[in-house]
mmCIF file of C-alpha atoms in Angstrom:
data_model
loop_
_atom_site.group_PDB
_atom_site.id
_atom_site.type_symbol
_atom_site.label_atom_id
_atom_site.label_comp_id
_atom_site.label_asym_id
_atom_site.label_seq_id
_atom_site.Cartn_x
_atom_site.Cartn_y
_atom_site.Cartn_z
ATOM 1 C CA THR A 21 -22.519 2.679 5.598
ATOM 2 C CA GLN A 22 -19.860 5.603 4.691
ATOM 3 C CA LEU A 23 -20.995 8.978 3.561
ATOM 4 C CA LEU A 24 -18.490 8.848 0.806
ATOM 5 C CA GLU A 25 -18.069 5.470 -1.163
ATOM 6 C CA GLN A 26 -14.688 4.962 -3.293
ATOM 7 C CA SER A 27 -14.182 2.569 -6.118
ATOM 8 C CA PRO A 28 -12.620 0.424 -6.596
ATOM 9 C CA GLN A 29 -10.972 -0.571 -3.451
ATOM 10 C CA PHE A 30 -7.688 -1.859 -4.980
ATOM 11 C CA LEU A 31 -6.410 -1.590 -8.459
ATOM 12 C CA SER A 32 -3.388 -3.138 -9.712
ATOM 13 C CA ILE A 33 -2.324 -2.313 -13.092
ATOM 14 C CA GLN A 34 0.887 -2.046 -15.145
ATOM 15 C CA GLU A 35 2.900 0.864 -15.794
ATOM 16 C CA GLY A 36 1.662 3.323 -18.768
ATOM 17 C CA GLU A 37 -1.819 2.228 -18.220
ATOM 18 C CA ASN A 38 -4.708 4.879 -17.787
ATOM 19 C CA LEU A 39 -6.896 4.401 -14.466
ATOM 20 C CA THR A 40 -9.810 6.245 -12.747
ATOM 21 C CA VAL A 41 -10.753 6.283 -9.437
ATOM 22 C CA TYR A 42 -14.380 7.042 -8.048
ATOM 23 C CA CYS A 43 -15.951 9.169 -5.094
ATOM 24 C CA ASN A 44 -19.574 8.903 -4.612
ATOM 25 C CA SER A 45 -22.179 10.119 -2.157
ATOM 26 C CA SER A 46 -25.876 10.575 -1.991
ATOM 27 C CA SER A 47 -25.083 14.052 -0.083
ATOM 28 C CA VAL A 48 -24.038 17.227 -1.443
ATOM 29 C CA PHE A 49 -20.394 18.779 -0.633
ATOM 30 C CA SER A 50 -18.905 21.886 -0.377
ATOM 31 C CA SER A 51 -15.789 20.768 -1.717
ATOM 32 C CA LEU A 52 -14.238 17.530 -2.398
ATOM 33 C CA GLN A 53 -10.550 16.799 -1.751
ATOM 34 C CA TRP A 54 -8.136 13.992 -2.864
ATOM 35 C CA TYR A 55 -5.372 13.078 -0.556
ATOM 36 C CA ARG A 56 -2.616 10.399 -1.295
ATOM 37 C CA GLN A 57 -0.956 8.418 1.405
ATOM 38 C CA GLU A 58 2.236 6.422 1.414
ATOM 39 C CA PRO A 59 2.940 3.564 4.158
ATOM 40 C CA GLY A 60 4.086 4.838 7.280
ATOM 41 C CA GLU A 61 3.164 8.516 6.662
ATOM 42 C CA GLY A 62 -0.142 10.498 7.029
ATOM 43 C CA PRO A 63 -2.431 11.545 4.151
ATOM 44 C CA VAL A 64 -1.056 14.599 2.085
ATOM 45 C CA LEU A 65 -3.267 16.497 -0.026
ATOM 46 C CA LEU A 66 -3.166 16.501 -4.101
ATOM 47 C CA VAL A 67 -6.249 18.907 -4.979
ATOM 48 C CA THR A 68 -9.331 20.735 -3.638
ATOM 49 C CA VAL A 69 -12.382 20.841 -5.831
ATOM 50 C CA VAL A 70 -14.865 23.593 -5.046
ATOM 51 C CA THR A 71 -17.204 24.302 -7.868
ATOM 52 C CA GLY A 72 -19.789 21.759 -9.405
ATOM 53 C CA GLY A 73 -18.521 20.712 -12.559
ATOM 54 C CA GLU A 74 -14.853 21.700 -11.942
ATOM 55 C CA VAL A 75 -12.080 19.830 -13.781
ATOM 56 C CA LYS A 76 -8.353 20.396 -12.093
ATOM 57 C CA LYS A 77 -5.106 19.053 -13.326
ATOM 58 C CA LEU A 78 -2.251 17.976 -11.616
ATOM 59 C CA LYS A 79 0.439 16.942 -14.380
ATOM 60 C CA ARG A 80 -0.509 13.448 -15.207
ATOM 61 C CA LEU A 81 -3.561 13.553 -12.707
ATOM 62 C CA THR A 82 -6.994 15.013 -13.628
ATOM 63 C CA PHE A 83 -9.789 15.434 -11.099
ATOM 64 C CA GLN A 84 -13.340 16.361 -11.704
ATOM 65 C CA PHE A 85 -16.244 17.577 -9.185
ATOM 66 C CA GLY A 86 -19.632 16.285 -10.488
ATOM 67 C CA ASP A 87 -22.491 18.816 -11.304
ATOM 68 C CA ALA A 88 -24.565 18.276 -8.338
ATOM 69 C CA ARG A 89 -21.381 18.233 -6.090
ATOM 70 C CA LYS A 90 -21.974 14.555 -5.054
ATOM 71 C CA ASP A 91 -19.513 12.971 -6.666
ATOM 72 C CA SER A 92 -15.760 13.281 -7.711
ATOM 73 C CA SER A 93 -13.130 11.288 -10.048
ATOM 74 C CA LEU A 94 -9.454 11.158 -10.345
ATOM 75 C CA HIS A 95 -7.907 9.758 -13.591
ATOM 76 C CA ILE A 96 -4.435 8.933 -13.998
ATOM 77 C CA THR A 97 -3.124 8.900 -17.567
ATOM 78 C CA ALA A 98 0.232 6.939 -18.418
ATOM 79 C CA ALA A 99 0.558 5.586 -14.693
ATOM 80 C CA GLN A 100 4.145 5.196 -13.124
ATOM 81 C CA PRO A 101 5.313 3.215 -10.238
ATOM 82 C CA GLY A 102 5.577 6.212 -8.289
ATOM 83 C CA ASP A 103 2.036 7.042 -8.431
ATOM 84 C CA THR A 104 1.551 3.755 -6.166
ATOM 85 C CA GLY A 105 -0.119 4.458 -3.014
ATOM 86 C CA LEU A 106 -3.678 4.614 -1.213
ATOM 87 C CA TYR A 107 -6.028 7.382 -2.534
ATOM 88 C CA LEU A 108 -8.411 9.039 -0.281
ATOM 89 C CA CYS A 109 -11.248 11.117 -1.272
ATOM 90 C CA ALA A 110 -12.559 13.583 1.458
ATOM 91 C CA GLY A 111 -15.069 16.282 2.152
ATOM 92 C CA VAL A 112 -17.027 18.734 3.967
ATOM 93 C CA ALA A 113 -21.060 17.810 3.561
ATOM 94 C CA SER A 114 -22.936 20.863 3.377
ATOM 95 C CA GLY A 115 -24.545 21.810 6.556
ATOM 96 C CA SER A 116 -22.062 19.933 8.676
ATOM 97 C CA ALA A 117 -19.875 21.427 11.301
ATOM 98 C CA ARG A 118 -17.050 21.887 9.131
ATOM 99 C CA GLN A 119 -16.492 17.936 9.599
ATOM 100 C CA LEU A 120 -14.089 16.663 7.067
ATOM 101 C CA THR A 121 -15.345 13.175 6.112
ATOM 102 C CA PHE A 122 -13.229 10.445 4.184
ATOM 103 C CA GLY A 123 -13.876 7.840 1.853
ATOM 104 C CA SER A 124 -12.829 4.249 2.395
ATOM 105 C CA GLY A 125 -9.625 4.617 -0.224
ATOM 106 C CA THR A 126 -8.331 3.014 -3.108
ATOM 107 C CA GLN A 127 -5.047 1.279 -2.974
ATOM 108 C CA LEU A 128 -3.211 1.786 -6.353
ATOM 109 C CA THR A 129 -0.202 -0.444 -7.047
ATOM 110 C CA VAL A 130 1.673 0.272 -10.416
ATOM 111 C CA LEU A 131 3.828 -2.347 -11.569
ATOM 112 C CA PRO A 132 6.751 -1.474 -13.405
ATOM 113 C CA GLU B 23 8.627 24.054 9.361
ATOM 114 C CA ALA B 24 4.739 23.775 9.585
ATOM 115 C CA GLN B 25 3.995 20.324 10.970
ATOM 116 C CA VAL B 26 1.832 18.387 13.144
ATOM 117 C CA THR B 27 3.521 15.911 15.542
ATOM 118 C CA GLN B 28 2.262 12.958 17.154
ATOM 119 C CA ASN B 29 3.661 10.859 19.895
ATOM 120 C CA PRO B 30 4.411 7.979 20.408
ATOM 121 C CA ARG B 31 4.736 6.549 16.813
ATOM 122 C CA TYR B 32 4.146 3.035 18.198
ATOM 123 C CA LEU B 33 2.423 1.692 21.354
ATOM 124 C CA ILE B 34 1.811 -1.722 22.551
ATOM 125 C CA THR B 35 -0.636 -1.932 26.025
ATOM 126 C CA VAL B 36 -2.759 -4.000 27.968
ATOM 127 C CA THR B 37 -6.351 -3.820 28.316
ATOM 128 C CA GLY B 38 -7.561 -1.336 30.971
ATOM 129 C CA LYS B 39 -4.424 0.495 31.157
ATOM 130 C CA LYS B 40 -5.045 4.152 30.540
ATOM 131 C CA LEU B 41 -3.027 6.145 27.767
ATOM 132 C CA THR B 42 -2.810 9.268 26.175
ATOM 133 C CA VAL B 43 -1.667 9.964 22.708
ATOM 134 C CA THR B 44 -0.347 13.624 22.372
ATOM 135 C CA CYS B 45 -0.709 15.916 19.333
ATOM 136 C CA SER B 46 0.604 19.312 18.841
ATOM 137 C CA GLN B 47 0.519 21.767 15.831
ATOM 138 C CA ASN B 48 2.568 24.881 15.183
ATOM 139 C CA MET B 49 0.385 26.536 12.410
ATOM 140 C CA ASN B 50 -1.918 28.295 14.596
ATOM 141 C CA HIS B 51 -4.952 26.416 13.240
ATOM 142 C CA GLU B 52 -8.211 26.146 14.993
ATOM 143 C CA TYR B 53 -9.721 23.203 13.770
ATOM 144 C CA MET B 54 -8.029 19.555 14.965
ATOM 145 C CA SER B 55 -9.178 16.282 14.617
ATOM 146 C CA TRP B 56 -8.532 12.823 15.651
ATOM 147 C CA TYR B 57 -8.763 9.848 13.378
ATOM 148 C CA ARG B 58 -8.436 6.047 13.161
ATOM 149 C CA GLN B 59 -7.628 4.189 9.947
ATOM 150 C CA ASP B 60 -8.856 0.431 9.638
ATOM 151 C CA PRO B 61 -8.166 -1.649 6.842
ATOM 152 C CA GLY B 62 -11.253 -1.093 3.952
ATOM 153 C CA LEU B 63 -12.682 1.701 6.337
ATOM 154 C CA GLY B 64 -10.506 4.671 5.477
ATOM 155 C CA LEU B 65 -10.304 7.329 8.017
ATOM 156 C CA ARG B 66 -12.904 7.456 10.409
ATOM 157 C CA GLN B 67 -13.143 10.562 12.678
ATOM 158 C CA ILE B 68 -12.980 10.194 16.550
ATOM 159 C CA TYR B 69 -13.303 13.725 18.104
ATOM 160 C CA TYR B 70 -12.877 17.384 16.457
ATOM 161 C CA SER B 71 -12.404 20.443 17.843
ATOM 162 C CA MET B 72 -13.013 23.922 16.803
ATOM 163 C CA ASN B 73 -10.978 25.811 18.822
ATOM 164 C CA VAL B 74 -9.708 26.117 22.451
ATOM 165 C CA GLU B 75 -12.453 24.316 24.933
ATOM 166 C CA VAL B 76 -14.595 23.404 22.034
ATOM 167 C CA THR B 77 -15.120 19.652 21.087
ATOM 168 C CA ASP B 78 -17.497 17.380 19.738
ATOM 169 C CA LYS B 79 -17.882 13.728 18.895
ATOM 170 C CA GLY B 80 -17.183 12.324 15.799
ATOM 171 C CA ASP B 81 -18.597 9.341 14.020
ATOM 172 C CA VAL B 82 -16.603 6.759 16.142
ATOM 173 C CA PRO B 83 -16.058 8.777 19.891
ATOM 174 C CA GLU B 84 -17.069 5.502 21.922
ATOM 175 C CA GLY B 85 -13.955 5.004 24.460
ATOM 176 C CA TYR B 86 -12.022 8.139 23.465
ATOM 177 C CA LYS B 87 -11.762 11.201 25.335
ATOM 178 C CA VAL B 88 -9.778 14.372 24.116
ATOM 179 C CA SER B 89 -9.243 17.949 25.474
ATOM 180 C CA ARG B 90 -8.386 21.169 24.255
ATOM 181 C CA LYS B 91 -7.053 23.397 26.659
ATOM 182 C CA GLU B 92 -4.396 24.885 24.494
ATOM 183 C CA LYS B 93 -4.779 25.845 20.636
ATOM 184 C CA ARG B 94 -1.729 24.060 19.696
ATOM 185 C CA ASN B 95 -2.432 20.772 21.556
ATOM 186 C CA PHE B 96 -4.967 18.049 21.446
ATOM 187 C CA PRO B 97 -4.416 14.896 23.106
ATOM 188 C CA LEU B 98 -6.361 11.762 22.984
ATOM 189 C CA ILE B 99 -7.100 9.610 25.719
ATOM 190 C CA LEU B 100 -8.041 6.147 26.197
ATOM 191 C CA GLU B 101 -9.258 5.681 29.810
ATOM 192 C CA SER B 102 -9.719 1.773 29.748
ATOM 193 C CA PRO B 103 -8.351 0.964 26.227
ATOM 194 C CA SER B 104 -9.965 -2.618 24.902
ATOM 195 C CA PRO B 105 -8.240 -4.859 21.795
ATOM 196 C CA ASN B 106 -10.964 -3.215 19.416
ATOM 197 C CA GLN B 107 -9.034 -0.020 19.771
ATOM 198 C CA THR B 108 -6.022 -1.562 18.056
ATOM 199 C CA SER B 109 -5.625 0.925 15.110
ATOM 200 C CA LEU B 110 -3.530 3.609 13.528
ATOM 201 C CA TYR B 111 -4.578 6.921 14.753
ATOM 202 C CA PHE B 112 -3.690 10.114 12.958
ATOM 203 C CA CYS B 113 -4.359 13.847 14.131
ATOM 204 C CA ALA B 114 -4.938 16.241 11.769
ATOM 205 C CA SER B 115 -5.237 20.100 11.620
ATOM 206 C CA ARG B 116 -6.548 22.737 9.292
ATOM 207 C CA LEU B 117 -7.773 26.354 9.526
ATOM 208 C CA ASP B 118 -11.367 26.444 10.473
ATOM 209 C CA ARG B 119 -12.810 27.915 7.117
ATOM 210 C CA LEU B 120 -14.055 25.595 4.035
ATOM 211 C CA ASN B 121 -11.720 24.202 1.482
ATOM 212 C CA THR B 122 -8.797 24.282 3.656
ATOM 213 C CA GLU B 123 -6.057 21.712 3.448
ATOM 214 C CA ALA B 124 -5.537 19.158 6.324
ATOM 215 C CA PHE B 125 -2.153 18.403 7.613
ATOM 216 C CA PHE B 126 -1.727 15.312 9.436
ATOM 217 C CA GLY B 127 0.843 13.778 11.684
ATOM 218 C CA GLN B 128 2.595 10.754 11.165
ATOM 219 C CA GLY B 129 0.459 8.185 12.812
ATOM 220 C CA THR B 130 0.422 6.396 16.069
ATOM 221 C CA ARG B 131 0.252 2.553 15.409
ATOM 222 C CA LEU B 132 -1.535 1.090 18.633
ATOM 223 C CA THR B 133 -1.934 -2.421 19.534
ATOM 224 C CA VAL B 134 -3.829 -3.366 22.690
ATOM 225 C CA VAL B 135 -3.548 -6.922 23.960
#
């Protein structure tokens, strides 16, 4: 079993729709990060959330860190084809040797 | 330009033939890691290093070796590759502090036949 569980694994939507991706764990995390990966490239950081309950916005993307620091969500408003990609959550669990653990990823496809 | 460089990008090899994938970063980062990426499993950490001569096992270390003799380089060694090591491999580096961004190389697609 993975430390970070992401859902859904696949998501295909029409341009203009809203969506939410979830990242859940039974462990407490010092911080959670969201990365986006495009084919043939390594993941690239979108955001880091640090404080329980924190909400960060990046244009049409809204990231939230759960109050207990065990989960996070990514909400995209009015999705566009350029949002297509693999979204990965990652975190450093409290008490770990600064190991960055990744979730299984959500493959998002936005159709024009 | 700040970057992590992996080589080669693509590699096809035969079972049992030793190989090394190189990784180099120019950001003076203390922390470096190797991950493998397989469909539906996300990125799983193989080994990590917190500084020169300090390495430790990640979640899936079996069949792999690493070394960290210089701060900038962190090669991944497969002494006797097997087909179940066919995967997409990523090297990453970051500052050894909480909440810092991980920078990734472009990946090495390895096929073991």
